N, C-alpha and C. Protein backbone atom coordinates (compact mmCIF):
# COMPACT_ATOMS: atom_id res chain seq x y z
N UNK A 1 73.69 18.89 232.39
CA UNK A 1 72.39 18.73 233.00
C UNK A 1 71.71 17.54 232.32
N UNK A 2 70.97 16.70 233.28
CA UNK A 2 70.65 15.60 232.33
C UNK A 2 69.11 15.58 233.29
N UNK A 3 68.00 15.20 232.55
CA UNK A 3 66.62 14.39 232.60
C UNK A 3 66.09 13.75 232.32
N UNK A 4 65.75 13.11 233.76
CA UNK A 4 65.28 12.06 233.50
C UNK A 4 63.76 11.41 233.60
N UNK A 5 63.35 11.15 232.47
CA UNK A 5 62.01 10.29 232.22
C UNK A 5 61.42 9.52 232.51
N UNK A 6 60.47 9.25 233.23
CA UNK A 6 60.04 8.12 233.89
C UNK A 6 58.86 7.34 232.46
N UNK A 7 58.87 6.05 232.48
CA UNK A 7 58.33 5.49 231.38
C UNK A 7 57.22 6.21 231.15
N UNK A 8 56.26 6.45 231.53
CA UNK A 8 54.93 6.45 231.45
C UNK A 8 54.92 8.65 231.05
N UNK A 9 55.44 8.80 231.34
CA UNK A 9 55.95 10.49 230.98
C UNK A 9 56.46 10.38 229.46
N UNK A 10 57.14 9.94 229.69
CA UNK A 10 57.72 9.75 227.87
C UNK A 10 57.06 9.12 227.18
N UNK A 11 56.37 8.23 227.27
CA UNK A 11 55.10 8.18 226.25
C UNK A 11 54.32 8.95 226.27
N UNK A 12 54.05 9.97 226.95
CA UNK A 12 52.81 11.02 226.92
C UNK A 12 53.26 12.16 225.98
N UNK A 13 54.69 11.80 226.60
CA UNK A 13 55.32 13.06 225.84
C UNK A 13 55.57 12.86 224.30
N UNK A 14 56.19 11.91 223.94
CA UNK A 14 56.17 11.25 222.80
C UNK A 14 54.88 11.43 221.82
N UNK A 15 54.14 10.81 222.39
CA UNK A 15 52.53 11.06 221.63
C UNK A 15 52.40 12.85 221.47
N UNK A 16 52.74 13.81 222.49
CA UNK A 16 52.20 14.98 222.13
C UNK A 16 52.95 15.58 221.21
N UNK A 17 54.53 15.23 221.26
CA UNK A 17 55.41 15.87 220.38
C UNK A 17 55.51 15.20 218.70
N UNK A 18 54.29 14.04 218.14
CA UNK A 18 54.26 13.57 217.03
C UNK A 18 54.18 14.86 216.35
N UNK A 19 53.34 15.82 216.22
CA UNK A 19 52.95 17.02 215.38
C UNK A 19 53.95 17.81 215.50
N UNK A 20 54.89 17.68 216.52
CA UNK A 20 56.34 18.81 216.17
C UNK A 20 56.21 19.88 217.42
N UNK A 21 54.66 19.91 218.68
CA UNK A 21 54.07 20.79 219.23
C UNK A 21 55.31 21.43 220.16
N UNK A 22 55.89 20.18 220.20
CA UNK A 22 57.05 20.64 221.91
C UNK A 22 58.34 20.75 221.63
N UNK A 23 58.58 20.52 219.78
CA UNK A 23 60.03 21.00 219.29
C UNK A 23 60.43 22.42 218.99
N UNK A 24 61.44 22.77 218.54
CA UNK A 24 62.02 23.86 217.88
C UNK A 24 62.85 23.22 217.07
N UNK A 25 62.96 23.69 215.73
CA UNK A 25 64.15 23.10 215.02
C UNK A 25 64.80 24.08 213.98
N UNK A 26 66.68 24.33 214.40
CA UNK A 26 66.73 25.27 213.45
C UNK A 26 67.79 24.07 212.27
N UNK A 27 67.72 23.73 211.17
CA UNK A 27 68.71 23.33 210.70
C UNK A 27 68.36 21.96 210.52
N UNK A 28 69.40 21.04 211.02
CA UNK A 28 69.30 19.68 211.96
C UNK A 28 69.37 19.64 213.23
N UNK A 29 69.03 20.80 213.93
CA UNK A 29 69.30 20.89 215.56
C UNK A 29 67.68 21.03 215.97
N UNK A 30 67.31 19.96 216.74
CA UNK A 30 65.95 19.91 217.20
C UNK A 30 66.33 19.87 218.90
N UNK A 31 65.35 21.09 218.92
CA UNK A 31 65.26 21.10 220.67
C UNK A 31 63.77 20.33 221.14
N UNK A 32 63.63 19.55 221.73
CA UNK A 32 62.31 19.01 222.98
C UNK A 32 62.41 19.64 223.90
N UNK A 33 61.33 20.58 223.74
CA UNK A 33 60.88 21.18 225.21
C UNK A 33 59.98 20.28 226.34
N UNK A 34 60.25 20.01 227.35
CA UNK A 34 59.43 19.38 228.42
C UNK A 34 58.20 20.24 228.40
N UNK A 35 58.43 21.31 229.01
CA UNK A 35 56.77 21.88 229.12
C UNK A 35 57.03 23.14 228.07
N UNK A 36 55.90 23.57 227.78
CA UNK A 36 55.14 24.44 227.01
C UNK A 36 54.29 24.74 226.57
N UNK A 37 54.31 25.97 226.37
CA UNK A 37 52.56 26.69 226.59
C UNK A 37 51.41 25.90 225.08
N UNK A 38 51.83 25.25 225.05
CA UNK A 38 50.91 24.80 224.18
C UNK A 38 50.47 23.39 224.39
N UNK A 39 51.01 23.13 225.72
CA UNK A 39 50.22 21.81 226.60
C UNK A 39 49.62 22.68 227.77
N UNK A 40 49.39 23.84 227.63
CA UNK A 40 49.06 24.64 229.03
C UNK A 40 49.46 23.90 230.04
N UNK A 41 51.05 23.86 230.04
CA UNK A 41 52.11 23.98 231.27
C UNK A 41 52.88 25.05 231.76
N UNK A 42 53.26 24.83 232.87
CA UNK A 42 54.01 26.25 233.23
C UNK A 42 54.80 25.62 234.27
N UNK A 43 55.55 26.22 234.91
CA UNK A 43 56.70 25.58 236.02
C UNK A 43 57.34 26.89 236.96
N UNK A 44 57.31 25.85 238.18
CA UNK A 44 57.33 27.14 239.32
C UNK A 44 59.35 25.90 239.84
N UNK A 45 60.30 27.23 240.17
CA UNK A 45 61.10 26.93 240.32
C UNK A 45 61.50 27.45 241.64
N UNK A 46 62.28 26.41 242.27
CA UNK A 46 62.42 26.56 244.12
C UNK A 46 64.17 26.28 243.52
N UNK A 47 64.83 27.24 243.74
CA UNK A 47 66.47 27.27 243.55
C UNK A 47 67.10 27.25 245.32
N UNK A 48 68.64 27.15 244.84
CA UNK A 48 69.39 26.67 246.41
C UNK A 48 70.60 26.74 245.61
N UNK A 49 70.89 27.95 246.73
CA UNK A 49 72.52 28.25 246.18
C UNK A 49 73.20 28.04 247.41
N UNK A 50 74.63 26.95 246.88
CA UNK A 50 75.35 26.64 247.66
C UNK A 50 76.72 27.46 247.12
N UNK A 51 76.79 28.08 248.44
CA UNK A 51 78.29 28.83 248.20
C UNK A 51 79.13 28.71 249.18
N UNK A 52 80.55 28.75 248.92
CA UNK A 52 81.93 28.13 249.43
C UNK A 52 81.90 28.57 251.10
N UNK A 53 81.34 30.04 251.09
CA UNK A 53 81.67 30.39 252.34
C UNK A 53 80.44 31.11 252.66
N UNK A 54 80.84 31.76 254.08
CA UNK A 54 79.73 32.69 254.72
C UNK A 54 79.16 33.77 254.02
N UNK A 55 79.66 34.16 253.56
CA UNK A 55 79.61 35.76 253.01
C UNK A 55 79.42 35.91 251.73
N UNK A 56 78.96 34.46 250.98
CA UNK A 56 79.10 34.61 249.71
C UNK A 56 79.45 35.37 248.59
N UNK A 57 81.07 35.98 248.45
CA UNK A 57 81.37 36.14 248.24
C UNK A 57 81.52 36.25 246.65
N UNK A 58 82.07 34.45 246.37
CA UNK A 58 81.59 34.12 245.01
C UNK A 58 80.15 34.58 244.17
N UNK A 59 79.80 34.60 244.92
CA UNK A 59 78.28 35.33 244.26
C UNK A 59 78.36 36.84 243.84
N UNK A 60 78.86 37.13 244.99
CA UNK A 60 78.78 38.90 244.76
C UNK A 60 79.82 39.33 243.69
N UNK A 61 81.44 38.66 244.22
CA UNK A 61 82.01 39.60 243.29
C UNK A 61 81.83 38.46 241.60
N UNK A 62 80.75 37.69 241.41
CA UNK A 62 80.52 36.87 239.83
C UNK A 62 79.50 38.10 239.53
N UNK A 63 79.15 38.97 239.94
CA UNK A 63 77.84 39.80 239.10
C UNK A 63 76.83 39.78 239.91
N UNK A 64 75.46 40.40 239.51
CA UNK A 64 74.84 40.71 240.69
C UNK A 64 73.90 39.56 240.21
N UNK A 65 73.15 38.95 241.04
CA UNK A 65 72.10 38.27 241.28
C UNK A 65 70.91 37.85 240.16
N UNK A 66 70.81 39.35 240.02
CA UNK A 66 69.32 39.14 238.74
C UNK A 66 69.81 38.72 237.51
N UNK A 67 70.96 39.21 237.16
CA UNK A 67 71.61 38.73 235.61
C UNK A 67 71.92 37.26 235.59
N UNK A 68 72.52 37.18 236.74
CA UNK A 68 72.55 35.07 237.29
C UNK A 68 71.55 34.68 236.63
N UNK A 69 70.77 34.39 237.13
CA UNK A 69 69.23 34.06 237.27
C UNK A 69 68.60 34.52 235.72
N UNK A 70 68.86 35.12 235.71
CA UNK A 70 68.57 35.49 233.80
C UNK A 70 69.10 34.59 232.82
N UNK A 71 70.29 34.70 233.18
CA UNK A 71 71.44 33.53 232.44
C UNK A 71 71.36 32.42 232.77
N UNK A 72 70.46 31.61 233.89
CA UNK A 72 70.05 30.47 234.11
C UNK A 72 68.68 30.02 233.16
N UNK A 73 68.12 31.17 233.70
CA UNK A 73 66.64 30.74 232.82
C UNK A 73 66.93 30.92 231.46
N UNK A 74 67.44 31.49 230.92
CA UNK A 74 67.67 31.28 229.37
C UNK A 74 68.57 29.90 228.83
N UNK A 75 69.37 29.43 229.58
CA UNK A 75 70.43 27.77 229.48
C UNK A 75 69.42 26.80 229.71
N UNK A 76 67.89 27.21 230.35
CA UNK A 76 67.08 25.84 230.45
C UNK A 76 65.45 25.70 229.21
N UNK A 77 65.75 27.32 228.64
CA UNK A 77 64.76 27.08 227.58
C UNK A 77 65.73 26.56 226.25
N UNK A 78 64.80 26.34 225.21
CA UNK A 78 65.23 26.36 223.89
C UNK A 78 65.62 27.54 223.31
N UNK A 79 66.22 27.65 222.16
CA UNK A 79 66.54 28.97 221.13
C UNK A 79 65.91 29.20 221.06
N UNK A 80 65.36 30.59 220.87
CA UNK A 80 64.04 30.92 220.07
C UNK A 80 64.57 31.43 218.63
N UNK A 81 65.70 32.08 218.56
CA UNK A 81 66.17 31.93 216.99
C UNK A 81 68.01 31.66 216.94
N UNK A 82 68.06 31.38 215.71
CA UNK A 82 69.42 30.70 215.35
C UNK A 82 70.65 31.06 216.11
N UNK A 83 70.36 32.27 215.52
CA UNK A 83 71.59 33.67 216.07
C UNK A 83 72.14 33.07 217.90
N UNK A 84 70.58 32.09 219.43
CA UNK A 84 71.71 32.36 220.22
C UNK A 84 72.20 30.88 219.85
N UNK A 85 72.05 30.10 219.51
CA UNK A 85 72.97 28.93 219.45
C UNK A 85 74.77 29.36 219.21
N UNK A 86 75.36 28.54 220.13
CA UNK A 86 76.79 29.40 219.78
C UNK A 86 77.84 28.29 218.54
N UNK A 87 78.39 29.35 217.77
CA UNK A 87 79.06 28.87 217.12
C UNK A 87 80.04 27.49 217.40
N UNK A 88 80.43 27.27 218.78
CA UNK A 88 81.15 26.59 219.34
C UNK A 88 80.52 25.32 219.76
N UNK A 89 78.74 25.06 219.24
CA UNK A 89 78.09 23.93 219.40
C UNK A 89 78.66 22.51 219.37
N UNK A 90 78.67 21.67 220.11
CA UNK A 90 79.63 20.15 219.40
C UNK A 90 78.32 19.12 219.94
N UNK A 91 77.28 19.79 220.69
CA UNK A 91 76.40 18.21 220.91
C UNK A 91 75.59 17.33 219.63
N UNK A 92 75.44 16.40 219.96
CA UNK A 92 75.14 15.37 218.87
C UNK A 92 73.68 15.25 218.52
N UNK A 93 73.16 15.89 217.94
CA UNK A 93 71.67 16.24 217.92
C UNK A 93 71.23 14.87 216.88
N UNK A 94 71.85 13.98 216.36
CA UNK A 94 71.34 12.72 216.05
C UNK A 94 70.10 12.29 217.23
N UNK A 95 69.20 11.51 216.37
CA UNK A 95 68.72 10.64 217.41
C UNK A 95 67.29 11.90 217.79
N UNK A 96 67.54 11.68 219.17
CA UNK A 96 66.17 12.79 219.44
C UNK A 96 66.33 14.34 220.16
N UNK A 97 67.62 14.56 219.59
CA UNK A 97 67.73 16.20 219.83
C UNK A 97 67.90 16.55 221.41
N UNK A 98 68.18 17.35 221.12
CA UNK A 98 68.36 18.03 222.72
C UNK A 98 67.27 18.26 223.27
N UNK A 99 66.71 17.71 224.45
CA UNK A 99 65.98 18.27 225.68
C UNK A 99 66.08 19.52 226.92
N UNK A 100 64.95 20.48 226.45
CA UNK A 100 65.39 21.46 226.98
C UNK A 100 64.44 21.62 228.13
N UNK A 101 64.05 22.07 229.69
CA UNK A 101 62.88 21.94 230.34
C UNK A 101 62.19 22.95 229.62
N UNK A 102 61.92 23.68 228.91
CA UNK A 102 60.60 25.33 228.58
C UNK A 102 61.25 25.47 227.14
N UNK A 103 60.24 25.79 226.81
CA UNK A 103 59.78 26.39 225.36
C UNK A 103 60.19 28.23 225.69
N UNK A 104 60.00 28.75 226.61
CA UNK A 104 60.23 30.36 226.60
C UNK A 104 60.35 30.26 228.49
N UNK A 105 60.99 31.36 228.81
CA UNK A 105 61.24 31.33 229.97
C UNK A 105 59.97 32.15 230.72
N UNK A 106 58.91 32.74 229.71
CA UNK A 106 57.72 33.30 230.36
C UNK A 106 56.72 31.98 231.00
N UNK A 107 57.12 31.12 231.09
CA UNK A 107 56.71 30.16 231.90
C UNK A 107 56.76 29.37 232.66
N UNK A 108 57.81 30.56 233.72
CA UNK A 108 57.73 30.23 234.78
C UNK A 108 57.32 31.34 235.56
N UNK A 109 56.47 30.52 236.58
CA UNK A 109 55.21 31.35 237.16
C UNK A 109 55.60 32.00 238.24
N UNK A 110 56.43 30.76 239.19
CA UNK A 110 56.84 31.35 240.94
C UNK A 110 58.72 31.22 240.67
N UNK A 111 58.96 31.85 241.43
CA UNK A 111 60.37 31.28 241.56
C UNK A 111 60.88 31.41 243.44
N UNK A 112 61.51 31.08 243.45
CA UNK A 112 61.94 30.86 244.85
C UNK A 112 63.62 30.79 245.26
N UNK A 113 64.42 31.86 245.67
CA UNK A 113 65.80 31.64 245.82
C UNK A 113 66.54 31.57 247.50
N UNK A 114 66.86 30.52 248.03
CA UNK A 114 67.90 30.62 248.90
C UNK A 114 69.42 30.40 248.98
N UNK A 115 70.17 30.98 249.56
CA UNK A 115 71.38 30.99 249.68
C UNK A 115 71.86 30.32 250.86
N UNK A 116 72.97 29.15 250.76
CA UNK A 116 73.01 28.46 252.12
C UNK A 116 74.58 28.16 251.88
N UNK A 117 75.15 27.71 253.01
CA UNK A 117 76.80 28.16 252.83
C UNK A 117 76.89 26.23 252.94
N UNK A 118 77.90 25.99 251.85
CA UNK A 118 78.32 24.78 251.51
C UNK A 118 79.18 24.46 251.73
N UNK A 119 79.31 23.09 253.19
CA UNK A 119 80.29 22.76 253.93
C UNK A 119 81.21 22.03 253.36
N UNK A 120 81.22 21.70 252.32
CA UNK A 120 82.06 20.80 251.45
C UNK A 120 82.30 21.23 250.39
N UNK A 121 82.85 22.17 250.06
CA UNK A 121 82.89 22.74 248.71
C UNK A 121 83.76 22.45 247.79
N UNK A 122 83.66 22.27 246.69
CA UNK A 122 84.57 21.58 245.67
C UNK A 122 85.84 22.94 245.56
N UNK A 123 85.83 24.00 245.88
CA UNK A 123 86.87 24.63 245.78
C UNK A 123 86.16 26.07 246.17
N UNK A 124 87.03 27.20 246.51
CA UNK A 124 86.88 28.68 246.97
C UNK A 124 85.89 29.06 246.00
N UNK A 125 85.72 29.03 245.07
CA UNK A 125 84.84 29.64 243.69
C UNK A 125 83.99 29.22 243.22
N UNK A 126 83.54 28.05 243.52
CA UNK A 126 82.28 27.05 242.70
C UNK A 126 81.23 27.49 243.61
N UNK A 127 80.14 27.44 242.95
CA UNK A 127 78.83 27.86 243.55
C UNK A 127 77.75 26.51 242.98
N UNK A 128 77.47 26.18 243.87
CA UNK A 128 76.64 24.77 243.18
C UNK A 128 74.96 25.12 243.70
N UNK A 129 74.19 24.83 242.23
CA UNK A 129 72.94 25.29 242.06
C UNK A 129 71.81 24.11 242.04
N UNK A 130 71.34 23.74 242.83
CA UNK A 130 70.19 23.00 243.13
C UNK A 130 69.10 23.64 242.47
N UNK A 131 68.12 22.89 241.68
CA UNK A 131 66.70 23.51 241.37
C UNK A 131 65.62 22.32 241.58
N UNK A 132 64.40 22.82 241.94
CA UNK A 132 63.49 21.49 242.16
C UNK A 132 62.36 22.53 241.12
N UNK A 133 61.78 21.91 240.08
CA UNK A 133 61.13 22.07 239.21
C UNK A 133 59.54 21.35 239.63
N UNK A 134 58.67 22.26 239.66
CA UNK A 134 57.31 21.77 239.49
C UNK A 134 56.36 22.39 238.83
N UNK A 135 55.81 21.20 238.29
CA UNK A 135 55.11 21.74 236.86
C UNK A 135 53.69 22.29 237.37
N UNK A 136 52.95 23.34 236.84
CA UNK A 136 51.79 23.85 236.92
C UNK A 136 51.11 23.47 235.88
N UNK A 137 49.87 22.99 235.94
CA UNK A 137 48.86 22.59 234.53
C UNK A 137 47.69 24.08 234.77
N UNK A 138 47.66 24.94 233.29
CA UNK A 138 47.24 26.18 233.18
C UNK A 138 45.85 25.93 232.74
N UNK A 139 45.88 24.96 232.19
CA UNK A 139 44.47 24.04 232.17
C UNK A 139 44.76 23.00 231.95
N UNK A 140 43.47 21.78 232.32
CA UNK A 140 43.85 20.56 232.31
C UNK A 140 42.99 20.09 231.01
N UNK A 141 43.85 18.94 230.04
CA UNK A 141 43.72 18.53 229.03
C UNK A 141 43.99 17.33 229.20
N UNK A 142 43.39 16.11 228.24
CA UNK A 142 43.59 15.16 227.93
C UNK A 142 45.69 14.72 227.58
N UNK A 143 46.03 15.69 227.25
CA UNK A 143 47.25 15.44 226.33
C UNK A 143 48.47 15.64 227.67
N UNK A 144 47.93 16.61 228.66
CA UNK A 144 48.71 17.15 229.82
C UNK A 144 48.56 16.44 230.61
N UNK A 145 47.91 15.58 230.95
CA UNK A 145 47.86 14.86 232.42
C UNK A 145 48.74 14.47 233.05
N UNK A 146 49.92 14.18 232.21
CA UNK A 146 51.23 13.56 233.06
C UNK A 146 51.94 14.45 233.62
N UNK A 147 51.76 15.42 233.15
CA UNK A 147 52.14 16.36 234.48
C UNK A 147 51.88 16.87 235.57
N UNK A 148 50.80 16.61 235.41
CA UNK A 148 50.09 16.11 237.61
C UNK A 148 51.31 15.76 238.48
């Protein structure tokens, strides 16, 4: 998963994260959270599941639905302690650490899921996950504006 910054965002962001507000750090592993509750942000997520066939199948017999979706929203926040980072870590946290979108997954406000059958599918089993992310300002601050 990769994000991307538009100039004028990353300096906002930059400036707010001088004090450490939008990191986590366990070790030498620093996470950047995009939003968090301490820029009174929040984020409403519109998902799109593309699956191989009609009957989505792949979906049903991978587990049921809500645990998905659990296991998504937890891969797009940060750790909150050491223990989930997995032993099997190899990214290169030199430089400016991993970017994560949320600080805690209690901040996201709306969510939104459809299922649509994918005419091109990379194979019988892949399920490919679209998300469109939009940020909510919980109040508006001098420091938050770029997320308008």
């Amino acid at each position: 998963m990769r994000f991307c910054l538009g100039t004028d965002f990353r300096e906002s962001f930059e400036k707010a994260d001088q004090d450490g507000r939008l990191s986590v750090q366990f070790g030498l592993k620093r996470y950047r959270c995009l939003v968090s509750e301490k820029l009174d942000v929040a984020i409403d997520l519109q998902i799109t599941i593309l699956v191989p066939n009609k009957d989505a199948a792949a979906v049903r017999e991978g587990g049921d639905l809500d645990n998905r979706l659990k296991t998504l929203f937890d891969a797009l926040r940060a750790p909150a302690q050491p223990n989930e980072i997995p032993d099997t870590d190899e990214f290169d946290y030199a430089g400016e650490g991993m970017f994560c979108l949320m600080r805690d997954d209690n901040l996201i406000k709306n969510i939104s899921v459809q299922m649509h059958q994918d005419y091109a599918p990379i194979d019988k089993d892949t399920v490919l996950c679209l998300m469109l992310v939009n940020t909510r300002l919980l109040a508006m601050r001098y420091d938050n504006l770029a997320y308008v």
